[in-house]
Amino acid sequence: MDLFAIAFYVFAILIVGSAALMVFSKNIVHSAFALMFTLAGVAVFYALLHAGFVAVTQLLVYVGGILVLLLFGVMLTTRGSFMDVKTRSVNLLPSTFFVAIVGGLLIFVFVSTDWILLPLTEDQVSLPGLGELLMTDFMLPFQVAGVLLLLSIIGAVLMAVRKKTLKPGTQ
Amino acid sequence: MVFPEWLAEPGLNHFLVVSAILFSLGLLAVISRRNIIMVLMGIELILNSANLNFVAFSRYGALSLEGHMIALFVIIIAAAEAAIALAIALNIYNRFGSVDVEQISELKE
């Protein structure tokens, strides 16, 4: 077993284990921290797949941004003491059964399909290629994504700070 | 100790299996947890599994750098979605006093 295989299996166990912990943990703060390990493990997987820029973006955006946002959401939507942040699950047994069927089906399809594989290329820096694609083929999605982010920031701020103030005259 | 041959060298299928397991766990979080924040976390897991597929195919398959680009755009949209969804969750908490999705059953007249 070479280093790649060892790293793959270690981080696969980390990802799947902490994802399971996230789903089955009763305490939502524990869930959020388990999600952090899952996301960091997925970033390592991107690095193993020679997608360095995606790995760094995953760390910055998911672990640094979305996870903090989720923790803020937990804190702001919890009543009283912070120690009993318990949440409940419903229909755990049937949904686990259903999800096991879905997962088994997916794995069966993935393993039994004859994927067209290309020979592995040498490791290369993907950043110049990504920048070039961003400025040529993906120009429109790039601009639209910028507008989308602006819109979502404005919308989130407007929704989060809206107070119930009646305008004069509307009653 | 002898490993089976398919276990020794991780390939495309190994990454796909991990992503399938991630997808299943995210689906389980979405359909069985009742806290709205937990549902959001499940959605993040599902998006991550899709991203992992894209990047794995761009490494092993014919999807070259486009896979990386699609993964980046998915991350961008996930960030926007998380911000909006958290704002909606805050509004729901202010109005209903709870973030349990089963108690949110009223519409404004």
PDB file of C-alpha atoms in Angstrom:
ATOM      1  CA  MET A   1       0.000   0.000   0.000  1.00  0.00           C
ATOM      2  CA  ASP A   2       1.445   3.331  -0.983  1.00  0.00           C
ATOM      3  CA  LEU A   3       0.926   6.668   0.694  1.00  0.00           C
ATOM      4  CA  PHE A   4      -2.014   7.545  -1.563  1.00  0.00           C
ATOM      5  CA  ALA A   5      -3.944   4.449  -0.545  1.00  0.00           C
ATOM      6  CA  ILE A   6      -3.212   4.943   3.143  1.00  0.00           C
ATOM      7  CA  ALA A   7      -4.311   8.598   2.991  1.00  0.00           C
ATOM      8  CA  PHE A   8      -7.429   7.618   1.064  1.00  0.00           C
ATOM      9  CA  TYR A   9      -8.539   5.020   3.582  1.00  0.00           C
ATOM     10  CA  VAL A  10      -7.721   7.141   6.647  1.00  0.00           C
ATOM     11  CA  PHE A  11      -9.667  10.103   5.344  1.00  0.00           C
ATOM     12  CA  ALA A  12     -12.489   7.954   3.970  1.00  0.00           C
ATOM     13  CA  ILE A  13     -12.994   6.572   7.474  1.00  0.00           C
ATOM     14  CA  LEU A  14     -12.814  10.114   8.880  1.00  0.00           C
ATOM     15  CA  ILE A  15     -15.369  11.431   6.386  1.00  0.00           C
ATOM     16  CA  VAL A  16     -17.883   8.628   6.722  1.00  0.00           C
ATOM     17  CA  GLY A  17     -17.494   8.328  10.491  1.00  0.00           C
ATOM     18  CA  SER A  18     -17.955  11.992  11.234  1.00  0.00           C
ATOM     19  CA  ALA A  19     -20.824  12.249   8.742  1.00  0.00           C
ATOM     20  CA  ALA A  20     -22.560   9.410  10.577  1.00  0.00           C
ATOM     21  CA  LEU A  21     -21.838  11.139  13.887  1.00  0.00           C
ATOM     22  CA  MET A  22     -23.321  14.321  12.468  1.00  0.00           C
ATOM     23  CA  VAL A  23     -26.519  12.594  11.404  1.00  0.00           C
ATOM     24  CA  PHE A  24     -27.064  10.511  14.525  1.00  0.00           C
ATOM     25  CA  SER A  25     -25.872  12.903  17.233  1.00  0.00           C
ATOM     26  CA  LYS A  26     -28.640  14.332  19.385  1.00  0.00           C
ATOM     27  CA  ASN A  27     -26.712  17.480  20.223  1.00  0.00           C
ATOM     28  CA  ILE A  28     -26.759  19.886  17.306  1.00  0.00           C
ATOM     29  CA  VAL A  29     -23.477  21.545  18.305  1.00  0.00           C
ATOM     30  CA  HIS A  30     -21.779  18.159  18.178  1.00  0.00           C
ATOM     31  CA  SER A  31     -23.355  17.713  14.757  1.00  0.00           C
ATOM     32  CA  ALA A  32     -21.889  20.998  13.552  1.00  0.00           C
ATOM     33  CA  PHE A  33     -18.404  20.073  14.724  1.00  0.00           C
ATOM     34  CA  ALA A  34     -18.678  16.611  13.164  1.00  0.00           C
ATOM     35  CA  LEU A  35     -19.695  18.344   9.928  1.00  0.00           C
ATOM     36  CA  MET A  36     -16.467  20.356  10.168  1.00  0.00           C
ATOM     37  CA  PHE A  37     -14.401  17.164  10.139  1.00  0.00           C
ATOM     38  CA  THR A  38     -16.400  15.814   7.209  1.00  0.00           C
ATOM     39  CA  LEU A  39     -15.865  18.972   5.167  1.00  0.00           C
ATOM     40  CA  ALA A  40     -12.144  19.082   5.966  1.00  0.00           C
ATOM     41  CA  GLY A  41     -11.858  15.419   4.966  1.00  0.00           C
ATOM     42  CA  VAL A  42     -13.591  16.141   1.674  1.00  0.00           C
ATOM     43  CA  ALA A  43     -11.063  18.947   1.117  1.00  0.00           C
ATOM     44  CA  VAL A  44      -8.275  16.402   1.606  1.00  0.00           C
ATOM     45  CA  PHE A  45     -10.016  14.177  -0.954  1.00  0.00           C
ATOM     46  CA  TYR A  46      -9.979  17.050  -3.448  1.00  0.00           C
ATOM     47  CA  ALA A  47      -6.267  17.440  -2.808  1.00  0.00           C
ATOM     48  CA  LEU A  48      -5.782  13.702  -3.366  1.00  0.00           C
ATOM     49  CA  LEU A  49      -7.598  14.097  -6.689  1.00  0.00           C
ATOM     50  CA  HIS A  50      -5.157  16.858  -7.736  1.00  0.00           C
ATOM     51  CA  ALA A  51      -7.793  19.566  -7.415  1.00  0.00           C
ATOM     52  CA  GLY A  52      -5.795  21.881  -5.205  1.00  0.00           C
ATOM     53  CA  PHE A  53      -7.760  25.028  -5.891  1.00  0.00           C
ATOM     54  CA  VAL A  54     -11.082  23.325  -5.176  1.00  0.00           C
ATOM     55  CA  ALA A  55      -9.613  21.962  -1.934  1.00  0.00           C
ATOM     56  CA  VAL A  56      -8.533  25.421  -0.780  1.00  0.00           C
ATOM     57  CA  THR A  57     -11.897  26.875  -1.772  1.00  0.00           C
ATOM     58  CA  GLN A  58     -13.643  24.125   0.139  1.00  0.00           C
ATOM     59  CA  LEU A  59     -11.627  24.925   3.253  1.00  0.00           C
ATOM     60  CA  LEU A  60     -12.174  28.671   2.950  1.00  0.00           C
ATOM     61  CA  VAL A  61     -15.851  28.670   2.034  1.00  0.00           C
ATOM     62  CA  TYR A  62     -17.212  25.609   3.796  1.00  0.00           C
ATOM     63  CA  VAL A  63     -15.081  25.230   6.909  1.00  0.00           C
ATOM     64  CA  GLY A  64     -14.407  28.926   7.312  1.00  0.00           C
ATOM     65  CA  GLY A  65     -17.714  30.359   6.198  1.00  0.00           C
ATOM     66  CA  ILE A  66     -20.735  28.097   5.983  1.00  0.00           C
ATOM     67  CA  LEU A  67     -19.909  26.201   9.155  1.00  0.00           C
ATOM     68  CA  VAL A  68     -19.548  29.408  11.177  1.00  0.00           C
ATOM     69  CA  LEU A  69     -22.830  30.569   9.672  1.00  0.00           C
ATOM     70  CA  LEU A  70     -24.498  27.316  10.745  1.00  0.00           C
ATOM     71  CA  LEU A  71     -23.111  27.675  14.267  1.00  0.00           C
ATOM     72  CA  PHE A  72     -24.467  31.211  14.395  1.00  0.00           C
ATOM     73  CA  GLY A  73     -27.808  29.832  13.285  1.00  0.00           C
ATOM     74  CA  VAL A  74     -27.708  27.262  16.076  1.00  0.00           C
ATOM     75  CA  MET A  75     -26.909  29.920  18.648  1.00  0.00           C
ATOM     76  CA  LEU A  76     -29.513  32.381  17.446  1.00  0.00           C
ATOM     77  CA  THR A  77     -32.332  29.846  17.205  1.00  0.00           C
ATOM     78  CA  THR A  78     -31.799  28.172  20.571  1.00  0.00           C
ATOM     79  CA  ARG A  79     -33.817  29.109  23.596  1.00  0.00           C
ATOM     80  CA  GLY A  80     -32.442  29.295  27.102  1.00  0.00           C
ATOM     81  CA  SER A  81     -29.338  27.481  28.229  1.00  0.00           C
ATOM     82  CA  PHE A  82     -26.870  26.488  25.581  1.00  0.00           C
ATOM     83  CA  MET A  83     -26.199  23.109  27.130  1.00  0.00           C
ATOM     84  CA  ASP A  84     -29.396  21.362  26.146  1.00  0.00           C
ATOM     85  CA  VAL A  85     -29.384  21.895  22.416  1.00  0.00           C
ATOM     86  CA  LYS A  86     -31.214  18.682  21.785  1.00  0.00           C
ATOM     87  CA  THR A  87     -33.073  18.026  18.607  1.00  0.00           C
ATOM     88  CA  ARG A  88     -35.341  15.193  17.753  1.00  0.00           C
ATOM     89  CA  SER A  89     -35.508  12.734  14.913  1.00  0.00           C
ATOM     90  CA  VAL A  90     -38.662  11.207  13.568  1.00  0.00           C
ATOM     91  CA  ASN A  91     -39.184   7.891  11.833  1.00  0.00           C
ATOM     92  CA  LEU A  92     -35.558   6.966  12.341  1.00  0.00           C
ATOM     93  CA  LEU A  93     -36.025   3.283  11.559  1.00  0.00           C
ATOM     94  CA  PRO A  94     -38.003   3.542   8.290  1.00  0.00           C
ATOM     95  CA  SER A  95     -35.915   6.411   7.020  1.00  0.00           C
ATOM     96  CA  THR A  96     -32.698   4.547   7.794  1.00  0.00           C
ATOM     97  CA  PHE A  97     -34.077   1.561   5.909  1.00  0.00           C
ATOM     98  CA  PHE A  98     -35.049   3.734   2.935  1.00  0.00           C
ATOM     99  CA  VAL A  99     -31.700   5.517   2.896  1.00  0.00           C
ATOM    100  CA  ALA A 100     -29.840   2.201   3.098  1.00  0.00           C
ATOM    101  CA  ILE A 101     -31.738   1.044   0.008  1.00  0.00           C
ATOM    102  CA  VAL A 102     -30.926   4.297  -1.828  1.00  0.00           C
ATOM    103  CA  GLY A 103     -27.264   4.101  -0.861  1.00  0.00           C
ATOM    104  CA  GLY A 104     -26.985   0.440  -1.813  1.00  0.00           C
ATOM    105  CA  LEU A 105     -28.581   1.151  -5.169  1.00  0.00           C
ATOM    106  CA  LEU A 106     -26.202   4.051  -5.811  1.00  0.00           C
ATOM    107  CA  ILE A 107     -23.167   1.991  -4.886  1.00  0.00           C
ATOM    108  CA  PHE A 108     -24.381  -0.868  -7.058  1.00  0.00           C
ATOM    109  CA  VAL A 109     -24.807   1.471 -10.031  1.00  0.00           C
ATOM    110  CA  PHE A 110     -21.428   3.102  -9.454  1.00  0.00           C
ATOM    111  CA  VAL A 111     -19.563  -0.173  -9.137  1.00  0.00           C
ATOM    112  CA  SER A 112     -21.318  -2.060 -11.924  1.00  0.00           C
ATOM    113  CA  THR A 113     -21.074   0.679 -14.553  1.00  0.00           C
ATOM    114  CA  ASP A 114     -18.193   0.456 -16.970  1.00  0.00           C
ATOM    115  CA  TRP A 115     -16.822   3.979 -16.694  1.00  0.00           C
ATOM    116  CA  ILE A 116     -14.671   5.315 -19.492  1.00  0.00           C
ATOM    117  CA  LEU A 117     -11.359   5.859 -17.772  1.00  0.00           C
ATOM    118  CA  LEU A 118      -8.535   7.892 -19.184  1.00  0.00           C
ATOM    119  CA  PRO A 119      -4.926   7.165 -18.275  1.00  0.00           C
ATOM    120  CA  LEU A 120      -3.845   9.265 -15.329  1.00  0.00           C
ATOM    121  CA  THR A 121      -1.957  12.409 -16.240  1.00  0.00           C
ATOM    122  CA  GLU A 122       0.949  13.865 -14.404  1.00  0.00           C
ATOM    123  CA  ASP A 123       0.273  16.270 -11.584  1.00  0.00           C
ATOM    124  CA  GLN A 124       0.074  19.768 -12.901  1.00  0.00           C
ATOM    125  CA  VAL A 125      -0.821  23.152 -11.524  1.00  0.00           C
ATOM    126  CA  SER A 126      -4.463  23.654 -12.438  1.00  0.00           C
ATOM    127  CA  LEU A 127      -4.685  27.301 -11.491  1.00  0.00           C
ATOM    128  CA  PRO A 128      -3.733  28.899 -14.854  1.00  0.00           C
ATOM    129  CA  GLY A 129      -6.089  26.578 -16.685  1.00  0.00           C
ATOM    130  CA  LEU A 130      -8.905  27.411 -14.283  1.00  0.00           C
ATOM    131  CA  GLY A 131      -8.341  31.138 -14.693  1.00  0.00           C
ATOM    132  CA  GLU A 132      -8.338  30.800 -18.449  1.00  0.00           C
ATOM    133  CA  LEU A 133     -11.573  28.819 -18.415  1.00  0.00           C
ATOM    134  CA  LEU A 134     -13.125  31.386 -16.104  1.00  0.00           C
ATOM    135  CA  MET A 135     -12.346  34.164 -18.538  1.00  0.00           C
ATOM    136  CA  THR A 136     -13.412  32.281 -21.688  1.00  0.00           C
ATOM    137  CA  ASP A 137     -15.891  29.415 -21.513  1.00  0.00           C
ATOM    138  CA  PHE A 138     -17.297  30.189 -18.086  1.00  0.00           C
ATOM    139  CA  MET A 139     -17.497  33.958 -18.433  1.00  0.00           C
ATOM    140  CA  LEU A 140     -21.284  34.177 -18.223  1.00  0.00           C
ATOM    141  CA  PRO A 141     -21.668  31.799 -15.249  1.00  0.00           C
ATOM    142  CA  PHE A 142     -18.867  33.700 -13.511  1.00  0.00           C
ATOM    143  CA  GLN A 143     -20.641  37.033 -13.852  1.00  0.00           C
ATOM    144  CA  VAL A 144     -24.006  35.526 -12.957  1.00  0.00           C
ATOM    145  CA  ALA A 145     -22.454  33.970  -9.847  1.00  0.00           C
ATOM    146  CA  GLY A 146     -21.162  37.373  -8.795  1.00  0.00           C
ATOM    147  CA  VAL A 147     -24.602  38.929  -9.211  1.00  0.00           C
ATOM    148  CA  LEU A 148     -26.143  35.975  -7.363  1.00  0.00           C
ATOM    149  CA  LEU A 149     -23.793  36.431  -4.415  1.00  0.00           C
ATOM    150  CA  LEU A 150     -24.580  40.145  -4.262  1.00  0.00           C
ATOM    151  CA  LEU A 151     -28.302  39.455  -4.394  1.00  0.00           C
ATOM    152  CA  SER A 152     -28.098  36.788  -1.712  1.00  0.00           C
ATOM    153  CA  ILE A 153     -26.092  39.061   0.602  1.00  0.00           C
ATOM    154  CA  ILE A 154     -28.612  41.879   0.212  1.00  0.00           C
ATOM    155  CA  GLY A 155     -31.543  39.496   0.585  1.00  0.00           C
ATOM    156  CA  ALA A 156     -30.105  37.800   3.671  1.00  0.00           C
ATOM    157  CA  VAL A 157     -29.385  41.122   5.367  1.00  0.00           C
ATOM    158  CA  LEU A 158     -32.843  42.475   4.542  1.00  0.00           C
ATOM    159  CA  MET A 159     -34.556  39.323   5.791  1.00  0.00           C
ATOM    160  CA  ALA A 160     -32.480  39.011   8.939  1.00  0.00           C
ATOM    161  CA  VAL A 161     -32.876  42.580  10.190  1.00  0.00           C
ATOM    162  CA  ARG A 162     -36.498  43.169   9.184  1.00  0.00           C
ATOM    163  CA  LYS A 163     -38.449  44.551  12.114  1.00  0.00           C
ATOM    164  CA  LYS A 164     -42.177  44.689  12.447  1.00  0.00           C
ATOM    165  CA  THR A 165     -42.490  48.431  11.951  1.00  0.00           C
ATOM    166  CA  LEU A 166     -45.672  49.635  10.382  1.00  0.00           C
ATOM    167  CA  LYS A 167     -45.286  52.440   7.956  1.00  0.00           C
ATOM    168  CA  PRO A 168     -47.271  55.526   8.919  1.00  0.00           C
ATOM    169  CA  GLY A 169     -50.603  55.506   7.226  1.00  0.00           C
ATOM    170  CA  THR A 170     -50.772  51.812   6.401  1.00  0.00           C
ATOM    171  CA  GLN A 171     -52.212  50.711   9.787  1.00  0.00           C
TER     172      GLN A 171
ATOM    173  CA  MET B   1      -1.499  -9.671   5.498  1.00  0.00           C
ATOM    174  CA  VAL B   2      -2.774  -9.714   1.946  1.00  0.00           C
ATOM    175  CA  PHE B   3      -5.241  -7.193   0.656  1.00  0.00           C
ATOM    176  CA  PRO B   4      -7.583  -7.963  -2.222  1.00  0.00           C
ATOM    177  CA  GLU B   5      -6.409  -6.314  -5.379  1.00  0.00           C
ATOM    178  CA  TRP B   6      -9.377  -3.974  -5.709  1.00  0.00           C
ATOM    179  CA  LEU B   7      -8.757  -2.722  -2.196  1.00  0.00           C
ATOM    180  CA  ALA B   8      -5.075  -1.959  -2.535  1.00  0.00           C
ATOM    181  CA  GLU B   9      -5.158   0.795  -5.140  1.00  0.00           C
ATOM    182  CA  PRO B  10      -7.971   3.344  -4.729  1.00  0.00           C
ATOM    183  CA  GLY B  11      -9.503   4.306  -8.034  1.00  0.00           C
ATOM    184  CA  LEU B  12     -12.575   6.047  -9.339  1.00  0.00           C
ATOM    185  CA  ASN B  13     -14.979   3.544  -7.788  1.00  0.00           C
ATOM    186  CA  HIS B  14     -13.625   4.105  -4.292  1.00  0.00           C
ATOM    187  CA  PHE B  15     -14.298   7.831  -4.462  1.00  0.00           C
ATOM    188  CA  LEU B  16     -17.738   7.184  -5.931  1.00  0.00           C
ATOM    189  CA  VAL B  17     -18.604   4.798  -3.098  1.00  0.00           C
ATOM    190  CA  VAL B  18     -17.547   7.356  -0.478  1.00  0.00           C
ATOM    191  CA  SER B  19     -19.672   9.969  -2.202  1.00  0.00           C
ATOM    192  CA  ALA B  20     -22.655   7.593  -2.346  1.00  0.00           C
ATOM    193  CA  ILE B  21     -22.354   7.011   1.404  1.00  0.00           C
ATOM    194  CA  LEU B  22     -22.137  10.768   1.979  1.00  0.00           C
ATOM    195  CA  PHE B  23     -25.235  11.293  -0.153  1.00  0.00           C
ATOM    196  CA  SER B  24     -27.162   8.658   1.802  1.00  0.00           C
ATOM    197  CA  LEU B  25     -26.203  10.172   5.152  1.00  0.00           C
ATOM    198  CA  GLY B  26     -27.188  13.637   3.949  1.00  0.00           C
ATOM    199  CA  LEU B  27     -30.531  12.296   2.745  1.00  0.00           C
ATOM    200  CA  LEU B  28     -31.027  10.641   6.132  1.00  0.00           C
ATOM    201  CA  ALA B  29     -30.347  13.954   7.876  1.00  0.00           C
ATOM    202  CA  VAL B  30     -32.815  15.733   5.615  1.00  0.00           C
ATOM    203  CA  ILE B  31     -35.675  13.282   6.031  1.00  0.00           C
ATOM    204  CA  SER B  32     -35.299  12.248   9.647  1.00  0.00           C
ATOM    205  CA  ARG B  33     -34.084  15.289  11.595  1.00  0.00           C
ATOM    206  CA  ARG B  34     -36.661  17.908  12.488  1.00  0.00           C
ATOM    207  CA  ASN B  35     -34.433  20.862  13.296  1.00  0.00           C
ATOM    208  CA  ILE B  36     -34.204  23.192  10.312  1.00  0.00           C
ATOM    209  CA  ILE B  37     -30.466  23.723  10.856  1.00  0.00           C
ATOM    210  CA  MET B  38     -29.902  19.966  10.759  1.00  0.00           C
ATOM    211  CA  VAL B  39     -31.813  19.782   7.479  1.00  0.00           C
ATOM    212  CA  LEU B  40     -29.466  22.460   6.134  1.00  0.00           C
ATOM    213  CA  MET B  41     -26.429  20.461   7.232  1.00  0.00           C
ATOM    214  CA  GLY B  42     -27.826  17.445   5.398  1.00  0.00           C
ATOM    215  CA  ILE B  43     -28.167  19.524   2.242  1.00  0.00           C
ATOM    216  CA  GLU B  44     -24.543  20.594   2.592  1.00  0.00           C
ATOM    217  CA  LEU B  45     -23.538  16.932   2.800  1.00  0.00           C
ATOM    218  CA  ILE B  46     -25.479  16.125  -0.364  1.00  0.00           C
ATOM    219  CA  LEU B  47     -23.856  19.021  -2.235  1.00  0.00           C
ATOM    220  CA  ASN B  48     -20.442  17.850  -1.061  1.00  0.00           C
ATOM    221  CA  SER B  49     -21.053  14.341  -2.348  1.00  0.00           C
ATOM    222  CA  ALA B  50     -22.036  15.715  -5.756  1.00  0.00           C
ATOM    223  CA  ASN B  51     -18.898  17.854  -5.777  1.00  0.00           C
ATOM    224  CA  LEU B  52     -16.752  14.870  -4.911  1.00  0.00           C
ATOM    225  CA  ASN B  53     -18.206  13.045  -7.906  1.00  0.00           C
ATOM    226  CA  PHE B  54     -17.418  15.944 -10.237  1.00  0.00           C
ATOM    227  CA  VAL B  55     -13.827  16.208  -9.065  1.00  0.00           C
ATOM    228  CA  ALA B  56     -13.327  12.435  -9.158  1.00  0.00           C
ATOM    229  CA  PHE B  57     -14.596  12.282 -12.733  1.00  0.00           C
ATOM    230  CA  SER B  58     -12.380  15.170 -13.745  1.00  0.00           C
ATOM    231  CA  ARG B  59      -9.388  13.246 -12.375  1.00  0.00           C
ATOM    232  CA  TYR B  60     -10.161   9.774 -13.724  1.00  0.00           C
ATOM    233  CA  GLY B  61     -12.635  10.329 -16.534  1.00  0.00           C
ATOM    234  CA  ALA B  62     -12.969  12.504 -19.579  1.00  0.00           C
ATOM    235  CA  LEU B  63     -14.228  15.515 -17.626  1.00  0.00           C
ATOM    236  CA  SER B  64     -11.117  17.664 -17.472  1.00  0.00           C
ATOM    237  CA  LEU B  65     -10.905  21.050 -15.779  1.00  0.00           C
ATOM    238  CA  GLU B  66     -14.609  21.644 -16.379  1.00  0.00           C
ATOM    239  CA  GLY B  67     -15.305  19.367 -13.423  1.00  0.00           C
ATOM    240  CA  HIS B  68     -13.287  21.650 -11.178  1.00  0.00           C
ATOM    241  CA  MET B  69     -15.184  24.661 -12.492  1.00  0.00           C
ATOM    242  CA  ILE B  70     -18.556  23.045 -11.829  1.00  0.00           C
ATOM    243  CA  ALA B  71     -17.427  22.123  -8.313  1.00  0.00           C
ATOM    244  CA  LEU B  72     -16.406  25.728  -7.705  1.00  0.00           C
ATOM    245  CA  PHE B  73     -19.771  27.019  -8.889  1.00  0.00           C
ATOM    246  CA  VAL B  74     -21.553  24.504  -6.673  1.00  0.00           C
ATOM    247  CA  ILE B  75     -19.552  25.794  -3.709  1.00  0.00           C
ATOM    248  CA  ILE B  76     -20.487  29.387  -4.580  1.00  0.00           C
ATOM    249  CA  ILE B  77     -24.179  28.547  -4.828  1.00  0.00           C
ATOM    250  CA  ALA B  78     -24.014  26.547  -1.599  1.00  0.00           C
ATOM    251  CA  ALA B  79     -22.628  29.615   0.169  1.00  0.00           C
ATOM    252  CA  ALA B  80     -25.443  31.802  -1.163  1.00  0.00           C
ATOM    253  CA  GLU B  81     -28.010  29.153  -0.249  1.00  0.00           C
ATOM    254  CA  ALA B  82     -26.669  28.824   3.301  1.00  0.00           C
ATOM    255  CA  ALA B  83     -26.840  32.583   3.887  1.00  0.00           C
ATOM    256  CA  ILE B  84     -30.414  32.851   2.602  1.00  0.00           C
ATOM    257  CA  ALA B  85     -31.565  29.737   4.441  1.00  0.00           C
ATOM    258  CA  LEU B  86     -30.102  30.953   7.729  1.00  0.00           C
ATOM    259  CA  ALA B  87     -31.912  34.274   7.311  1.00  0.00           C
ATOM    260  CA  ILE B  88     -35.155  32.391   6.662  1.00  0.00           C
ATOM    261  CA  ALA B  89     -34.528  30.205   9.721  1.00  0.00           C
ATOM    262  CA  LEU B  90     -34.039  33.305  11.865  1.00  0.00           C
ATOM    263  CA  ASN B  91     -37.296  34.759  10.593  1.00  0.00           C
ATOM    264  CA  ILE B  92     -39.098  31.495  11.285  1.00  0.00           C
ATOM    265  CA  TYR B  93     -37.676  31.423  14.798  1.00  0.00           C
ATOM    266  CA  ASN B  94     -38.809  34.986  15.447  1.00  0.00           C
ATOM    267  CA  ARG B  95     -42.309  34.227  14.217  1.00  0.00           C
ATOM    268  CA  PHE B  96     -42.971  30.742  15.558  1.00  0.00           C
ATOM    269  CA  GLY B  97     -40.537  30.552  18.489  1.00  0.00           C
ATOM    270  CA  SER B  98     -39.179  27.254  17.226  1.00  0.00           C
ATOM    271  CA  VAL B  99     -37.214  25.831  14.329  1.00  0.00           C
ATOM    272  CA  ASP B 100     -38.988  22.485  14.298  1.00  0.00           C
ATOM    273  CA  VAL B 101     -40.129  21.947  10.731  1.00  0.00           C
ATOM    274  CA  GLU B 102     -43.292  20.145  11.796  1.00  0.00           C
ATOM    275  CA  GLN B 103     -44.559  23.119  13.762  1.00  0.00           C
ATOM    276  CA  ILE B 104     -44.226  25.449  10.815  1.00  0.00           C
ATOM    277  CA  SER B 105     -47.608  24.824   9.294  1.00  0.00           C
ATOM    278  CA  GLU B 106     -49.191  28.239   8.971  1.00  0.00           C
ATOM    279  CA  LEU B 107     -49.264  30.755   6.193  1.00  0.00           C
ATOM    280  CA  LYS B 108     -50.041  34.423   6.412  1.00  0.00           C
ATOM    281  CA  GLU B 109     -53.550  35.208   5.347  1.00  0.00           C
TER     282      GLU B 109
END
